Tab-separated table of C-alpha atoms in Angstrom:
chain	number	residue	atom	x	y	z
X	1	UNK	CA	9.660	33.781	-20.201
X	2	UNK	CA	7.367	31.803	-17.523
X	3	UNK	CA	5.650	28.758	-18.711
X	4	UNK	CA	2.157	28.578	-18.689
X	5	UNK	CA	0.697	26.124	-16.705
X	6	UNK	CA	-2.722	23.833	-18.282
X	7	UNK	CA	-5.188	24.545	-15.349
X	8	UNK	CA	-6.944	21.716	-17.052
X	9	UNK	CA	-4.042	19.300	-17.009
X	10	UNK	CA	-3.416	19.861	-13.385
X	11	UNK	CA	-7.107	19.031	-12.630
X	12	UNK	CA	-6.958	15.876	-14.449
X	13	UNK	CA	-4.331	14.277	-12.621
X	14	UNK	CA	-5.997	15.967	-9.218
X	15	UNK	CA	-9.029	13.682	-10.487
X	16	UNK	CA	-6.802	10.393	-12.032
X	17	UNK	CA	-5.452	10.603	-8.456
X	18	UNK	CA	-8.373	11.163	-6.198
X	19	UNK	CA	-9.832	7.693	-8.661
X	20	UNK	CA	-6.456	5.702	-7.736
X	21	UNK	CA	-6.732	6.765	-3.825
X	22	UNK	CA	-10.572	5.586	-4.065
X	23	UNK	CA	-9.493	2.243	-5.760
X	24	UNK	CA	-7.311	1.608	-2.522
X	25	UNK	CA	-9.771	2.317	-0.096
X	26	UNK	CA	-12.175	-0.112	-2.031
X	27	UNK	CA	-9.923	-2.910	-1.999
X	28	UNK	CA	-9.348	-2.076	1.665
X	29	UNK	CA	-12.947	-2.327	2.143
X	30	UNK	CA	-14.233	-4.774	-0.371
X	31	UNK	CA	-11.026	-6.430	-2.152
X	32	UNK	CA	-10.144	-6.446	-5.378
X	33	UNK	CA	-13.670	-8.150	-6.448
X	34	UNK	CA	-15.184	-5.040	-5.252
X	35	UNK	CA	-13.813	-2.513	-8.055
X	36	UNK	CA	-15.846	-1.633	-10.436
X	37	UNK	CA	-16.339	1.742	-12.333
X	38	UNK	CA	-19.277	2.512	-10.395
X	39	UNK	CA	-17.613	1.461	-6.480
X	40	UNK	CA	-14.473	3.293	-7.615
X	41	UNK	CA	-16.365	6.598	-8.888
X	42	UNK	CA	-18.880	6.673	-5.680
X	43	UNK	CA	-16.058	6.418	-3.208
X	44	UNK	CA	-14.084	9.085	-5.072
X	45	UNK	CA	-17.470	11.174	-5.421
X	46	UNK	CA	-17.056	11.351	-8.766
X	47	UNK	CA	-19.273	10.659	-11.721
X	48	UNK	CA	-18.646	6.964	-13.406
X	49	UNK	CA	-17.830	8.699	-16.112
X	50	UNK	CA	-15.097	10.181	-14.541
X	51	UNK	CA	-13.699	7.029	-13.731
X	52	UNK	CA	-13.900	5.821	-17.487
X	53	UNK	CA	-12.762	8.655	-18.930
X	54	UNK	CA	-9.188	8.236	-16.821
X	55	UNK	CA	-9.403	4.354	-17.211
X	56	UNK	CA	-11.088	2.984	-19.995
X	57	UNK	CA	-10.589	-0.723	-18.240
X	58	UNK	CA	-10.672	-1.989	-14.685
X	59	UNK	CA	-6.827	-3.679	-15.685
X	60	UNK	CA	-5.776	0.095	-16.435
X	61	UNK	CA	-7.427	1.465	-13.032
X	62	UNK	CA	-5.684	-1.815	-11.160
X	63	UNK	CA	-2.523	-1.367	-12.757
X	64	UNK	CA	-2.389	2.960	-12.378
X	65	UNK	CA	-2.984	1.591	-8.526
X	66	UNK	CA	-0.283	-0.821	-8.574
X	67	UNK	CA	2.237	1.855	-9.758
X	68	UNK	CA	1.271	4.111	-7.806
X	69	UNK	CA	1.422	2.109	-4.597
X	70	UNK	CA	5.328	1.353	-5.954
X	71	UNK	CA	5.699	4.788	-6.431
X	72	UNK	CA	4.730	5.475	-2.751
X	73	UNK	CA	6.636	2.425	-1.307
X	74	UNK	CA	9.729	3.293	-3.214
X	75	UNK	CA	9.613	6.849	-1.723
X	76	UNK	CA	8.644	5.706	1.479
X	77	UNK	CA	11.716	3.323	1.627
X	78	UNK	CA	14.138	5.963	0.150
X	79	UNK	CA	13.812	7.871	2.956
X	80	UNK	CA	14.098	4.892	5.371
X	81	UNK	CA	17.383	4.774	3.766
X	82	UNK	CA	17.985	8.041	4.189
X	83	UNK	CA	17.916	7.953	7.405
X	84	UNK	CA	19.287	5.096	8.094
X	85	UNK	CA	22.388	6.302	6.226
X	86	UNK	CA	22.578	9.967	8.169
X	87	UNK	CA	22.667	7.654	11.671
X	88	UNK	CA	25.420	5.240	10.641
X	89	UNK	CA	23.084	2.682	10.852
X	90	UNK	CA	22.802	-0.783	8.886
X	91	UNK	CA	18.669	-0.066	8.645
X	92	UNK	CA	17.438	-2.518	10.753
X	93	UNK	CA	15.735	-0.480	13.251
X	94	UNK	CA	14.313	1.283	10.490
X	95	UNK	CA	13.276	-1.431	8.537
X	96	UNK	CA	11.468	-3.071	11.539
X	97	UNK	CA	9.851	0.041	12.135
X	98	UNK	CA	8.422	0.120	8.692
X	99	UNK	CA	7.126	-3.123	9.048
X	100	UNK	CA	5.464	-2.742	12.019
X	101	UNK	CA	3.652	0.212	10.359
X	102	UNK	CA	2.196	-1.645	7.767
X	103	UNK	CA	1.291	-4.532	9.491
X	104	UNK	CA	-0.259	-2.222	12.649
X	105	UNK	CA	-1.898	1.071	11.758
X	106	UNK	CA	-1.313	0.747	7.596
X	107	UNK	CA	-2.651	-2.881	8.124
X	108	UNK	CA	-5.546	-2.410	5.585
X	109	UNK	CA	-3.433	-0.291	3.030
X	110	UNK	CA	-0.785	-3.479	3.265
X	111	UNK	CA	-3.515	-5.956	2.695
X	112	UNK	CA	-4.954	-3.756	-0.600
X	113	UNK	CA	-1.320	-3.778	-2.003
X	114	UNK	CA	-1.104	-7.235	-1.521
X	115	UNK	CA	-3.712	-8.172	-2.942
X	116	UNK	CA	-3.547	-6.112	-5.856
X	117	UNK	CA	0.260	-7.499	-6.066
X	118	UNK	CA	-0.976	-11.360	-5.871
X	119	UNK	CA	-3.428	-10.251	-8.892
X	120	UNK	CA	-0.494	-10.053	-10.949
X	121	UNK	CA	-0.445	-14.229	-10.482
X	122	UNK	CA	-3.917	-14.743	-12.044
X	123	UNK	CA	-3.496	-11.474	-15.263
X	124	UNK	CA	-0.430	-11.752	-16.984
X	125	UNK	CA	-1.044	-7.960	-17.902
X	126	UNK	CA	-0.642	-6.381	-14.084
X	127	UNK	CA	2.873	-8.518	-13.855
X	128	UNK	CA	4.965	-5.940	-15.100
X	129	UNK	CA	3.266	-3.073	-13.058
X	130	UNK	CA	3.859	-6.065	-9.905
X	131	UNK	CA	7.544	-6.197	-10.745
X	132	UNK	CA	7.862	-2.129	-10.799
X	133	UNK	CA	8.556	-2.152	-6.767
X	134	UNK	CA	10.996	-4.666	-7.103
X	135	UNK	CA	13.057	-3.053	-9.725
X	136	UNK	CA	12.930	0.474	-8.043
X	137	UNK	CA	14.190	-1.203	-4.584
X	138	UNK	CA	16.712	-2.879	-6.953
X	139	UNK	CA	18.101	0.124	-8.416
X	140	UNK	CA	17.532	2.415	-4.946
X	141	UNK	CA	19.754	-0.266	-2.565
X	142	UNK	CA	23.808	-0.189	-2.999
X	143	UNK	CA	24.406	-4.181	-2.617
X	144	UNK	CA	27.351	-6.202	-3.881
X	145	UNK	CA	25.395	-9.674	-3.102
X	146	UNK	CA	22.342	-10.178	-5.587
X	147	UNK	CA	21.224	-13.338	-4.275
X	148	UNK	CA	21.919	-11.935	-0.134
X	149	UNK	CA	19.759	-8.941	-1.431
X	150	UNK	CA	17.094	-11.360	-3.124
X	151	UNK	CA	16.849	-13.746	0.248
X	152	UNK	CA	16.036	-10.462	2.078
X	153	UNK	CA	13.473	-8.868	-0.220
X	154	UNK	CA	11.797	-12.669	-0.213
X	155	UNK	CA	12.574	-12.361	3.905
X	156	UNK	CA	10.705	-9.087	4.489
X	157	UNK	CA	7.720	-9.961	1.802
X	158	UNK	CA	7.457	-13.013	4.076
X	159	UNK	CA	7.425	-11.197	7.184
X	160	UNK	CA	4.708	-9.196	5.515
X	161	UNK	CA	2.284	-11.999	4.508
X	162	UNK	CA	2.821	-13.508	8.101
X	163	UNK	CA	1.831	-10.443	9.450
X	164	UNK	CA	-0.870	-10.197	7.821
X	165	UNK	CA	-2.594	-12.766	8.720
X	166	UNK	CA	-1.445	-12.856	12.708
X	167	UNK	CA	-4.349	-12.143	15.129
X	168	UNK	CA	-2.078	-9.475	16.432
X	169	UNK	CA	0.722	-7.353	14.086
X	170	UNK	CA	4.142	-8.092	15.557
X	171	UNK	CA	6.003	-4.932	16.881
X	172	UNK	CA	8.967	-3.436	15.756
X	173	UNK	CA	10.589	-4.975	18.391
X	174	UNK	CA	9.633	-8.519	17.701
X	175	UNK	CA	10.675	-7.812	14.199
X	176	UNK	CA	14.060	-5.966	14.850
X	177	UNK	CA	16.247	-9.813	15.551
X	178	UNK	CA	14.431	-10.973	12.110
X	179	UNK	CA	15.133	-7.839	9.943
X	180	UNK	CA	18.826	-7.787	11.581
X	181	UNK	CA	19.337	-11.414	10.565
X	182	UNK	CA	18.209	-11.161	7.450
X	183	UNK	CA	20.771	-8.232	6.893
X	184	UNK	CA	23.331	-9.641	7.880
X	185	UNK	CA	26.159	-9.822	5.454
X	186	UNK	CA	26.944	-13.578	4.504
């Protein structure tokens, strides 16, 4: 017997995720001070009600955002690993390749995560959605060294914020000698 699918179910979570892309683009645009119900629903071309009908509270928008940005990272690095794995390869290219992504054409997106992810700091209640990427890398990356694995999470969130705030995003290249060091097995 097939299941039935809810036609109304799937349109929901079309909608919840059409709000969440929205509240990136906003925070690209305008920060994190910019969200509000009505920024949110206008970029998504939605009606406001929309928007508080999926998230009765800007924390619950912001935090649906943050896990949703882990969700993507933590795919997004999976298959970095992936491939890294299927070429033999320690991940360093890939990694620096990654990073020069985010910090050249993703620049915005990177900033928006950020800046959601510092938010955490300030409202005790978006920490645990913060922490979410950090646990899924955690649990996705084989490593026998926890504090070697910690100094090169802190190493590439570093590289990140330094980035970010360059005149001009470093390549891959540039980053490649940095991500190899900090993979290197101690």
């Amino acid at each position: 017997m097939r299941q039935r699918v809810d036609g109304r179910k799937v349109r929901g979570e079309k909608r919840r995720a059409e709000i969440i892309e929205a509240t990136l683009r906003v925070i690209e645009r305008d920060g994190v001070a910019g969200v509000t119900h009505r920024t949110v629903a206008k970029e998504a071309g939605v009606p406001t009600t929309s928007t508080t009908y999926h998230f009765a509270g800007l924390d619950d928008l912001l935090i649906a955002t943050l896990i949703s940005c882990a969700r993507d990272m933590a795919t997004e690095v999976y298959w970095m690993i992936d491939r890294a794995r299927s070429r033999g390869s320690r991940g360093a290219e890939e990694v620096a390749n990654l990073l020069a992504e985010a910090l050249g054409p993703r620049r915005g997106r990177t900033v928006a995560e950020y800046e959601l992810y510092l938010l955490a700091a300030r409202r005790p209640e978006l920490r645990p959605a913060a922490r979410r990427w950090l646990d899924v890398l955690t649990s996705m990356v084989r490593h026998d060294d926890e504090v070697a694995f910690r100094v090169f999470l802190a190493g590439i969130d570093g590289l990140l914020v330094q980035g970010l705030i360059d005149d001009e995003p470093p390549t891959a290249e540039e980053l490649r000698p940095v991500v190899d060091y900090l993979l290197k097995p101690r």
